Amino acid sequence: MLKIRNGRDFIGGAAMIVVSLLFIWFGRELDVGNSFQMGPGYFPVILSLLLIGIGALIMVQSLVVAVEDEPDAPANWQAYTLVILAPIFFGLALSRFGLAPTIFLMVAAVSFASKYAGWRHSIALALFMAISSVVLFTRLLSLPVSPFGPWIPFLGN
């Protein structure tokens, strides 16, 4: 009989697999296509399969490697809340603020969830991610995403 030596990793791996299966189930009506003609469901399926593989590896590791005897740290509810709210904010703000301000605000807010991130590093990371995202998604990939939205008309495209 298998013995779970690290319950937290086992639950985390199982959660990753369940979330991946939910993404595949919700996107089951999207055309996947193939590597040369990718459909709208191609990346969600590929990323979900990758997440399933990582989750399975974590579960296998939890059966082999025992958890160290450390006192349980208190739950960081601020981090949980910020990480859950960030994608919701991104979905709601992208069409209004545009890509650059949305990425900047989201990364800056989520970086404050870490106990080790200072405000200077958070702002620098947010600026880097905003500029990189604009260059990558709007210039290089030509995705139909505006760098600045209608709520920031003085910087609009």
XYZ file of C-alpha atoms in Angstrom:
157
model
C 0.000 0.000 0.000
C 1.208 3.461 -0.881
C 1.990 5.801 1.935
C 1.627 9.545 1.416
C 4.730 11.069 2.948
C 3.903 14.693 2.162
C 0.182 15.344 2.282
C 0.410 18.990 1.280
C 2.234 18.198 -1.982
C -0.136 15.327 -2.694
C -3.172 17.593 -2.334
C -1.485 20.303 -4.416
C -0.731 17.850 -7.224
C -4.253 16.486 -7.117
C -5.652 20.032 -7.252
C -3.524 20.801 -10.313
C -4.860 17.721 -12.064
C -8.465 18.534 -11.178
C -8.128 22.142 -12.392
C -6.534 20.936 -15.630
C -9.324 18.469 -16.233
C -11.856 21.242 -15.631
C -10.119 23.433 -18.245
C -10.198 20.574 -20.740
C -13.858 19.908 -19.966
C -14.867 23.578 -20.317
C -12.962 23.882 -23.593
C -14.132 20.598 -25.087
C -16.157 22.359 -27.797
C -13.206 24.408 -29.024
C -11.398 23.229 -32.117
C -7.938 21.979 -31.134
C -6.438 21.711 -34.602
C -2.839 20.588 -34.879
C 0.617 22.079 -34.451
C 0.578 23.645 -37.900
C -3.008 24.918 -37.809
C -3.769 25.677 -34.190
C -7.368 26.069 -33.244
C -8.695 28.164 -30.369
C -8.551 25.143 -28.065
C -4.959 24.197 -28.844
C -3.172 26.161 -26.117
C -5.702 25.430 -23.352
C -5.438 21.696 -24.064
C -1.638 21.702 -24.319
C -1.256 23.766 -21.153
C -3.772 21.574 -19.328
C -1.894 18.424 -20.353
C 1.353 20.030 -19.189
C -0.276 20.914 -15.864
C -1.570 17.355 -15.507
C 1.976 16.057 -16.026
C 3.424 18.456 -13.457
C 0.661 17.578 -10.998
C 1.342 13.861 -11.470
C 5.060 14.417 -10.861
C 4.303 16.338 -7.671
C 1.992 13.557 -6.497
C 4.638 10.906 -7.185
C 7.220 13.006 -5.364
C 4.896 13.308 -2.381
C 4.879 9.526 -2.130
C 8.700 9.344 -2.080
C 9.940 12.438 -0.236
C 8.783 12.950 3.337
C 7.874 16.368 4.648
C 10.452 17.940 6.917
C 9.535 18.467 10.513
C 8.851 22.165 10.474
C 6.232 24.016 12.412
C 3.291 24.880 10.234
C 3.391 28.493 9.148
C 0.148 30.411 9.451
C -1.834 30.707 6.238
C -1.050 33.814 4.198
C -4.629 34.801 3.427
C -3.513 38.045 1.816
C -1.536 36.067 -0.746
C -4.382 33.651 -1.405
C -6.817 36.513 -1.870
C -4.548 38.543 -4.153
C -3.631 35.580 -6.341
C -7.288 34.612 -6.766
C -8.442 38.165 -7.433
C -5.696 38.989 -9.952
C -7.115 37.027 -12.922
C -10.578 38.370 -12.162
C -9.198 41.913 -12.166
C -7.353 41.185 -15.412
C -10.532 39.998 -17.102
C -12.541 42.984 -15.937
C -9.934 45.712 -16.508
C -8.295 44.696 -19.788
C -10.942 46.191 -22.071
C -11.152 49.377 -20.011
C -7.547 50.189 -19.077
C -5.693 48.344 -21.837
C -2.899 45.799 -21.550
C -0.085 47.884 -20.057
C -1.937 49.450 -17.091
C -3.778 46.202 -16.366
C -0.580 44.151 -16.283
C 1.169 46.830 -14.226
C -1.583 47.021 -11.603
C -2.064 43.260 -11.453
C 1.635 42.419 -11.049
C 2.211 45.222 -8.534
C -0.753 44.132 -6.423
C 0.090 40.441 -6.498
C 3.754 41.044 -5.690
C 2.677 42.610 -2.411
C 1.393 39.182 -1.411
C 4.970 38.097 -0.831
C 6.540 38.814 2.512
C 9.903 39.217 0.823
C 9.037 41.658 -1.990
C 9.772 45.314 -1.388
C 7.816 48.066 -3.070
C 10.740 49.062 -5.318
C 11.131 45.545 -6.624
C 7.382 45.220 -7.086
C 7.174 48.415 -9.117
C 10.221 47.459 -11.196
C 8.799 43.989 -11.865
C 5.405 45.456 -12.781
C 6.989 47.934 -15.197
C 9.086 45.225 -16.807
C 6.095 42.896 -17.191
C 3.883 45.674 -18.604
C 6.452 46.756 -21.183
C 7.324 43.178 -22.099
C 3.675 42.231 -22.466
C 2.943 45.181 -24.731
C 5.951 44.459 -26.926
C 5.236 40.731 -27.086
C 1.481 40.679 -27.521
C 0.769 43.837 -29.490
C 3.923 44.283 -31.563
C 5.454 40.838 -32.078
C 2.340 38.633 -32.018
C -0.020 41.355 -33.361
C -2.832 40.282 -31.066
C -5.865 42.563 -31.149
C -5.167 43.988 -27.690
C -4.769 47.701 -27.162
C -1.834 48.836 -25.002
C -4.027 51.544 -23.461
C -7.795 51.395 -23.222
C -10.564 53.968 -23.494
C -10.300 54.903 -19.812
C -6.808 56.252 -20.503
C -7.519 58.326 -23.629
C -4.409 60.521 -23.428
C -2.160 57.493 -24.054
C -4.461 55.684 -26.464
C -3.194 54.286 -29.704
